[in-house]
PDB file of C-alpha atoms in Angstrom:
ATOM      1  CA  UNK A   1       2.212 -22.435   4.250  1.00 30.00           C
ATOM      2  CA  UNK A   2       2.573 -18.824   4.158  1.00 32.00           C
ATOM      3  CA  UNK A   3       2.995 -18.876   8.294  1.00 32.00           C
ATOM      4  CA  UNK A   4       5.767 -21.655   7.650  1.00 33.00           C
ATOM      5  CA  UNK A   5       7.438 -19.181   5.115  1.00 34.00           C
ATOM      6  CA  UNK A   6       7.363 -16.491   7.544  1.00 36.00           C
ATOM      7  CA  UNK A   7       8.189 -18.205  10.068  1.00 33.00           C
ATOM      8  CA  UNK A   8      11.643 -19.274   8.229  1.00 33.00           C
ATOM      9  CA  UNK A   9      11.842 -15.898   7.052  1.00 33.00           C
ATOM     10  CA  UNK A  10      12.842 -15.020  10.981  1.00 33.00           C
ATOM     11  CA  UNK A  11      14.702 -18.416  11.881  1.00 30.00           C
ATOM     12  CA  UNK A  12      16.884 -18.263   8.848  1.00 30.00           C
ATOM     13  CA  UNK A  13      17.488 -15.404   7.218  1.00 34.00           C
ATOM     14  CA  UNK A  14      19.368 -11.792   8.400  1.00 38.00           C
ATOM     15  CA  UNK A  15      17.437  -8.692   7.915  1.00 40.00           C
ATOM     16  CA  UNK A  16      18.454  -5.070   6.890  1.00 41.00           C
ATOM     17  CA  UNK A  17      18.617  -3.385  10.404  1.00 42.00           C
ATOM     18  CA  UNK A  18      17.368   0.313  10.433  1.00 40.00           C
ATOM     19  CA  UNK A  19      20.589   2.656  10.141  1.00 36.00           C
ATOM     20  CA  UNK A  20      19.560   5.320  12.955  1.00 38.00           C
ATOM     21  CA  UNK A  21      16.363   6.147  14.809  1.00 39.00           C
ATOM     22  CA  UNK A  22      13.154   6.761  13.281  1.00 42.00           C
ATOM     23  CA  UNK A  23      14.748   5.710   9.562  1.00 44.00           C
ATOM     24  CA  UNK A  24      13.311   2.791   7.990  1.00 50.00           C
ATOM     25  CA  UNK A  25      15.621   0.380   6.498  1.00 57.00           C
ATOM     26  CA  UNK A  26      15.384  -0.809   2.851  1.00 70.00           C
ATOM     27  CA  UNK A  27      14.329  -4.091   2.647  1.00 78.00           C
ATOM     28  CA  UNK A  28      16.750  -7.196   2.046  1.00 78.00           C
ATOM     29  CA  UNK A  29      16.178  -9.292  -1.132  1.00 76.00           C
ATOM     30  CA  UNK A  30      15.994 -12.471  -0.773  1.00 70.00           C
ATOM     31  CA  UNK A  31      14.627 -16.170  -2.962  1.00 74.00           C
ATOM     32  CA  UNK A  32      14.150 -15.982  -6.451  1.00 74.00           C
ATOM     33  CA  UNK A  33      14.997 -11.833  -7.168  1.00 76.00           C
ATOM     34  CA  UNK A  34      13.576 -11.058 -11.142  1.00 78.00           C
ATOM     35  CA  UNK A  35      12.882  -7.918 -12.213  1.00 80.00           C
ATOM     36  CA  UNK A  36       8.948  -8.766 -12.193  1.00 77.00           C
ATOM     37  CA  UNK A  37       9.370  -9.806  -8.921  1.00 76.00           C
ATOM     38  CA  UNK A  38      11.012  -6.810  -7.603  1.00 81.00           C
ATOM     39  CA  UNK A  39       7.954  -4.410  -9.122  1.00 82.00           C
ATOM     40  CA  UNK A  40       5.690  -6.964  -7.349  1.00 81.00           C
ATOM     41  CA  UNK A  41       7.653  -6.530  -4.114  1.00 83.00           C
ATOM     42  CA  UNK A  42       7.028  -2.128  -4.664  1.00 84.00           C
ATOM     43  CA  UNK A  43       4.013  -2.875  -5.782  1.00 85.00           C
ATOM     44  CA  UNK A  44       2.818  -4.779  -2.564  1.00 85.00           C
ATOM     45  CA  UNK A  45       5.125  -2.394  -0.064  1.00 87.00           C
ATOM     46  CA  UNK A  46       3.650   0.554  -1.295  1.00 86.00           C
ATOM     47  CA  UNK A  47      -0.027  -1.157  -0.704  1.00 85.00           C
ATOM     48  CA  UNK A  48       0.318  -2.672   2.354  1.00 87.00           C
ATOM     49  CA  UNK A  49       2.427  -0.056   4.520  1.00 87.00           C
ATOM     50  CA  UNK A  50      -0.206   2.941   4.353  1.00 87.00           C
ATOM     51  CA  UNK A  51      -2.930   0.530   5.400  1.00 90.00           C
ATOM     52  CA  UNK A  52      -4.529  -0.470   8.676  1.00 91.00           C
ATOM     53  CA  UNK A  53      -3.109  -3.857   9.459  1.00 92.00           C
ATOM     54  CA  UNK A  54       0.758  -2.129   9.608  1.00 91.00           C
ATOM     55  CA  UNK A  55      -0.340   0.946  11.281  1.00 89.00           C
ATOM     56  CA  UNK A  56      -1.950  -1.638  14.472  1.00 89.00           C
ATOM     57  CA  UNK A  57       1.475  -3.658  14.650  1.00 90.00           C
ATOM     58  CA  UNK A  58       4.057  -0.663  14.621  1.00 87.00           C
ATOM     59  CA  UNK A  59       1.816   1.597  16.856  1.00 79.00           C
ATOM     60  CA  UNK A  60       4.164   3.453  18.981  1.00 73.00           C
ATOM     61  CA  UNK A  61       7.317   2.150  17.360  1.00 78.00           C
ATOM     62  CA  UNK A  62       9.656   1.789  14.528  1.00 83.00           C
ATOM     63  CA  UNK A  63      10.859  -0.280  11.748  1.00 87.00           C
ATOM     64  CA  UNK A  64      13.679  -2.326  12.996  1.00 88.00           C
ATOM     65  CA  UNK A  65      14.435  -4.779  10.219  1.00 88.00           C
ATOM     66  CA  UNK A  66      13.087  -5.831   6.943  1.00 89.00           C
ATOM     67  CA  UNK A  67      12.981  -8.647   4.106  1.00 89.00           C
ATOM     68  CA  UNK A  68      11.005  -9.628   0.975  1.00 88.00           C
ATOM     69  CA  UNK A  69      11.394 -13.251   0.256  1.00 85.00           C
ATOM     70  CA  UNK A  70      10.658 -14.126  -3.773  1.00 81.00           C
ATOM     71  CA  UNK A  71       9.409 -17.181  -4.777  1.00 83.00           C
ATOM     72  CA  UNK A  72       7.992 -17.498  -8.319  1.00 79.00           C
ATOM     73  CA  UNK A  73       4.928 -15.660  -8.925  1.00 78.00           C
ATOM     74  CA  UNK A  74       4.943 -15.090  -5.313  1.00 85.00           C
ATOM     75  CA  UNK A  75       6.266 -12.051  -2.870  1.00 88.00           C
ATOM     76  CA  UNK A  76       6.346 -11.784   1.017  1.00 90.00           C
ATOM     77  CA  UNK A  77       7.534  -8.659   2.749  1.00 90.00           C
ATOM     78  CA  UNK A  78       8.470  -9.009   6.448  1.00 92.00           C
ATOM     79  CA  UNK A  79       8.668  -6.463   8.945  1.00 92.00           C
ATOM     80  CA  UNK A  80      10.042  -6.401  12.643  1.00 92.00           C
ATOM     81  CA  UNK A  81       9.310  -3.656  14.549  1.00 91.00           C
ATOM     82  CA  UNK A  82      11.336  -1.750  17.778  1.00 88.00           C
ATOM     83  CA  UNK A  83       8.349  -3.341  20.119  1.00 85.00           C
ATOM     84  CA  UNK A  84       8.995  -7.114  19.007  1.00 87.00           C
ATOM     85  CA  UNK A  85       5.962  -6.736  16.451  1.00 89.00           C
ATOM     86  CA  UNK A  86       5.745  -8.017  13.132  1.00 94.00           C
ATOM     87  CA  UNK A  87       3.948  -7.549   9.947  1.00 94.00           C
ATOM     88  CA  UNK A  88       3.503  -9.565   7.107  1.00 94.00           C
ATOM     89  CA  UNK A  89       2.074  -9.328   3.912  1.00 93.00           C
ATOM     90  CA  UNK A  90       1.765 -12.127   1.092  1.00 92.00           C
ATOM     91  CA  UNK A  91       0.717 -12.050  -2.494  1.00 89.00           C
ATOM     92  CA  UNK A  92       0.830 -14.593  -5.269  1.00 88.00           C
ATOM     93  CA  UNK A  93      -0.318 -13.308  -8.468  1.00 82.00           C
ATOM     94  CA  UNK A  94      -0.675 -16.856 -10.001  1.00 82.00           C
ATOM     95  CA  UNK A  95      -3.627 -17.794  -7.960  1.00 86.00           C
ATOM     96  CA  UNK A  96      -4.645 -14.369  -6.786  1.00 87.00           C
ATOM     97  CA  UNK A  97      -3.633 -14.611  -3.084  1.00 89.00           C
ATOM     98  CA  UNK A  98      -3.368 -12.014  -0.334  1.00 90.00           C
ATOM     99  CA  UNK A  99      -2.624 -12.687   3.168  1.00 93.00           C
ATOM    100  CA  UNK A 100      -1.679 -10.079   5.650  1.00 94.00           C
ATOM    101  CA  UNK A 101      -0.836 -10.125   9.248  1.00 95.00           C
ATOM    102  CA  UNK A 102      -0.269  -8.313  11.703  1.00 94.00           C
ATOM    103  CA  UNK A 103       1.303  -9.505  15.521  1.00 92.00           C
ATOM    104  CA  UNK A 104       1.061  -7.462  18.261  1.00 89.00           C
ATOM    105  CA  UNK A 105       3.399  -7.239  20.930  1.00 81.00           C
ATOM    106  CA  UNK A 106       1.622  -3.564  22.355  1.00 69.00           C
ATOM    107  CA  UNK A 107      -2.068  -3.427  23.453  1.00 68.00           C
ATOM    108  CA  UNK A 108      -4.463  -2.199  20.797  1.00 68.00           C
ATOM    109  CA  UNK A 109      -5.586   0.854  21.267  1.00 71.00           C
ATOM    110  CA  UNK A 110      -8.545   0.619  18.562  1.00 79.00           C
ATOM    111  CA  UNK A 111     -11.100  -1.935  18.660  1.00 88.00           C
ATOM    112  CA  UNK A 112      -9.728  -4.890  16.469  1.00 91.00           C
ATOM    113  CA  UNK A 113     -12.770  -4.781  14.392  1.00 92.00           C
ATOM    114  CA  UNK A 114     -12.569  -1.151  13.228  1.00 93.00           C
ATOM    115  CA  UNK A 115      -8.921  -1.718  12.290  1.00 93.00           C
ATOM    116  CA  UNK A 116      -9.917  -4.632  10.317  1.00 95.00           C
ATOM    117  CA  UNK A 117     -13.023  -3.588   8.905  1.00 94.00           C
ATOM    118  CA  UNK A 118     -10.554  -0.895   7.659  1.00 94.00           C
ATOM    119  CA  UNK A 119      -8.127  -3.131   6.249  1.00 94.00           C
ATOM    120  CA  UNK A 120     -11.408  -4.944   4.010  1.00 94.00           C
ATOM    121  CA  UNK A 121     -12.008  -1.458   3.027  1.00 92.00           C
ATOM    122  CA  UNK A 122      -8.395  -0.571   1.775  1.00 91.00           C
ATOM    123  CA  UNK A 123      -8.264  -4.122  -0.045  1.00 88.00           C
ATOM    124  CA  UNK A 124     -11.611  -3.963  -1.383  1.00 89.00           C
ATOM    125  CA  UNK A 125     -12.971  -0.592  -1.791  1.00 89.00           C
ATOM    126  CA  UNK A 126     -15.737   0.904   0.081  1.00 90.00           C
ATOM    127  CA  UNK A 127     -18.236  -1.883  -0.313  1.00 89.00           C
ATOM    128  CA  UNK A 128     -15.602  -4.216   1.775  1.00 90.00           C
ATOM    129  CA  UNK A 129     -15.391  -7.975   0.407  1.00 91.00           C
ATOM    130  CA  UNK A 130     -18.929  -8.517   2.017  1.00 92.00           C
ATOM    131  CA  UNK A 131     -17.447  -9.477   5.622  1.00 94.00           C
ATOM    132  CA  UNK A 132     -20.338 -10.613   7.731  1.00 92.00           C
ATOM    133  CA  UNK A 133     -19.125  -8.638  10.901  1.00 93.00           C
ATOM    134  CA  UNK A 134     -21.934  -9.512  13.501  1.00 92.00           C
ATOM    135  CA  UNK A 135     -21.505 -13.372  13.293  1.00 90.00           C
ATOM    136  CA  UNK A 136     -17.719 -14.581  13.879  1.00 92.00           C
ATOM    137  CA  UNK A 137     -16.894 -17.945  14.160  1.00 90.00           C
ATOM    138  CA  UNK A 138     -14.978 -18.669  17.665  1.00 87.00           C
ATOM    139  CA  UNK A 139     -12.049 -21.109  17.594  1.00 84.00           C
ATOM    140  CA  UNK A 140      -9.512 -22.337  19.678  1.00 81.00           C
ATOM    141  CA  UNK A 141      -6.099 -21.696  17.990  1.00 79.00           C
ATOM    142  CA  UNK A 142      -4.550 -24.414  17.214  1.00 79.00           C
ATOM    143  CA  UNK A 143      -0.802 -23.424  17.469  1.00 78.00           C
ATOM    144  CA  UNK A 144      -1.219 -21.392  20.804  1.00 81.00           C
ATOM    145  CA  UNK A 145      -2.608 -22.693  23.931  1.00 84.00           C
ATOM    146  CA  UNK A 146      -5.575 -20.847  25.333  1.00 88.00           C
ATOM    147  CA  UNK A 147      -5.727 -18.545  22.573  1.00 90.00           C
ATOM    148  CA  UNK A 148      -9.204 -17.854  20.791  1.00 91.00           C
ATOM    149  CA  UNK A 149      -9.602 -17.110  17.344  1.00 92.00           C
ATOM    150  CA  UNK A 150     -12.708 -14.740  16.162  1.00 93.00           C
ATOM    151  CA  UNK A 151     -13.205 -15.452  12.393  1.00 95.00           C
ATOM    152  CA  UNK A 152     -14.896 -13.555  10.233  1.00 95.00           C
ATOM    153  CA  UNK A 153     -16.027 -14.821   6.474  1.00 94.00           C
ATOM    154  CA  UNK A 154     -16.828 -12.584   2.867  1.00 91.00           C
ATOM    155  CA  UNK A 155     -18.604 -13.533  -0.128  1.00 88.00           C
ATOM    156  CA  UNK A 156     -15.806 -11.865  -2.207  1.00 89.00           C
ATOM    157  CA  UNK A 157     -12.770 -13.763  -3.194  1.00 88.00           C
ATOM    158  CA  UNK A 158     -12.604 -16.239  -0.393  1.00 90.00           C
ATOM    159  CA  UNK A 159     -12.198 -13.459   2.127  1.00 93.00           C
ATOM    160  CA  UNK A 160     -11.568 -13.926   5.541  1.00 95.00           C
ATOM    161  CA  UNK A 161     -10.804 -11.459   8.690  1.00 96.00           C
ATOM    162  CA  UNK A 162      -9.516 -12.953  11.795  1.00 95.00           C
ATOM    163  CA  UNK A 163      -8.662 -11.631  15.224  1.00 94.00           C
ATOM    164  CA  UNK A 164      -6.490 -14.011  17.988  1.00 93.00           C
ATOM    165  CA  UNK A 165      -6.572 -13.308  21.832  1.00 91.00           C
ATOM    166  CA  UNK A 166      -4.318 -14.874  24.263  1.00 90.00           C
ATOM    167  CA  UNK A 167      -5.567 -16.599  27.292  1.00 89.00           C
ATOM    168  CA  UNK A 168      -6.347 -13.328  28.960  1.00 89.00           C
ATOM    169  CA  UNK A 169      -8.114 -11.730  26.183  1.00 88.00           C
ATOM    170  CA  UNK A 170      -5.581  -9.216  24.713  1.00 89.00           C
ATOM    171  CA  UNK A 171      -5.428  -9.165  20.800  1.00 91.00           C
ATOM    172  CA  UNK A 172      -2.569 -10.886  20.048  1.00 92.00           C
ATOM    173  CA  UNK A 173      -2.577 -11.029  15.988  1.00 93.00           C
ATOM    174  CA  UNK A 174      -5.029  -9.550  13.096  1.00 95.00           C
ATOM    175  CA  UNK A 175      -5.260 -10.866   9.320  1.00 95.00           C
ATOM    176  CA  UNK A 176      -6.916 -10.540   6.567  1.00 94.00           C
ATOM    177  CA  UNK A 177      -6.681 -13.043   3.400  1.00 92.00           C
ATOM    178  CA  UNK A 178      -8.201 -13.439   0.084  1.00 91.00           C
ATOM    179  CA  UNK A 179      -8.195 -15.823  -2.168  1.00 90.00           C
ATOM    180  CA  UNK A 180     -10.161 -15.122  -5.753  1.00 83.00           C
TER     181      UNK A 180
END
């Protein structure tokens, strides 16, 4: 669902472009706007964009666009970046829901698994979400042809890490989502 949202968030809607170099843009409004829902949308902004996940997909670049999409209990901020990549981040309060993603159009230059054991540790605290990080499950991903998904799984709130490669092994996407 929440890759169908974002996902529609690009098709469909404009987004606030960044007014000259290196300035971020305020972020466009969009769904149902409430007052709650606008503290939720700070709240989450302010969260997310200091933490490890963002850093890895703007790496070398800039802000170049972006939205926050209300619906309900629920907020999604959307970022486009200069190099073509994106960053997502998705809370609903109702049923205690995070999801953030990051795609990558620029190489890493960190090990995926240090960024995202970073990310656990910004979400969770220093004890993490309790992330077994020495036994992924491999995948094939289902919406990209020979791409492989490493997943990772925590004891805490339904948490999950995951890192994609493309067909020649460069890391493509990184997420982590929650669920308590």
């Amino acid at each position: 669902m929440v890759l169908g949202l974002a996902a529609g968030l690009v098709a469909c809607t404009p987004m606030l472009p960044a007014t000259a170099a290196g300035e971020a843009p305020a972020c466009e409004s969009l769904g149902d706007v409430t007052t709650a829902n606008r503290v939720l949308a700070g709240e989450l902004q302010r969260s997310v964009t200091s933490g490890a996940l963002f850093a890895a997909a703007a790496t070398g670049t800039g802000i170049q666009a972006c939205s926050v999409w209300h619906a309900g209990n629920s907020v999604e901020l959307l970022y486009r970046f200069r190099s073509g990549g994106q960053f997502t981040a998705k809370r609903d309060a109702t049923i205690e829901s995070t999801e953030l993603r990051a795609k990558l159009t620029l190489p890493s230059t960190e090990d995926p698994l240090r960024v995202l054991t970073r990310a656990e540790r910004q979400a969770f605290g220093e004890q993490g979400c309790g992330i077994d990080w020495e036994h992924p499950d491999i995948e094939a991903a289902k919406s990209e042809p020979g791409a492989t998904d490493s997943v990772w799984h925590g004891q805490t709130c339904n948490c999950r890490a995951r890192a994609r490669r493309d067909a020649l092994g460069t890391v493509i996407e990184l997420a982590l989502t929650s669920a308590c």
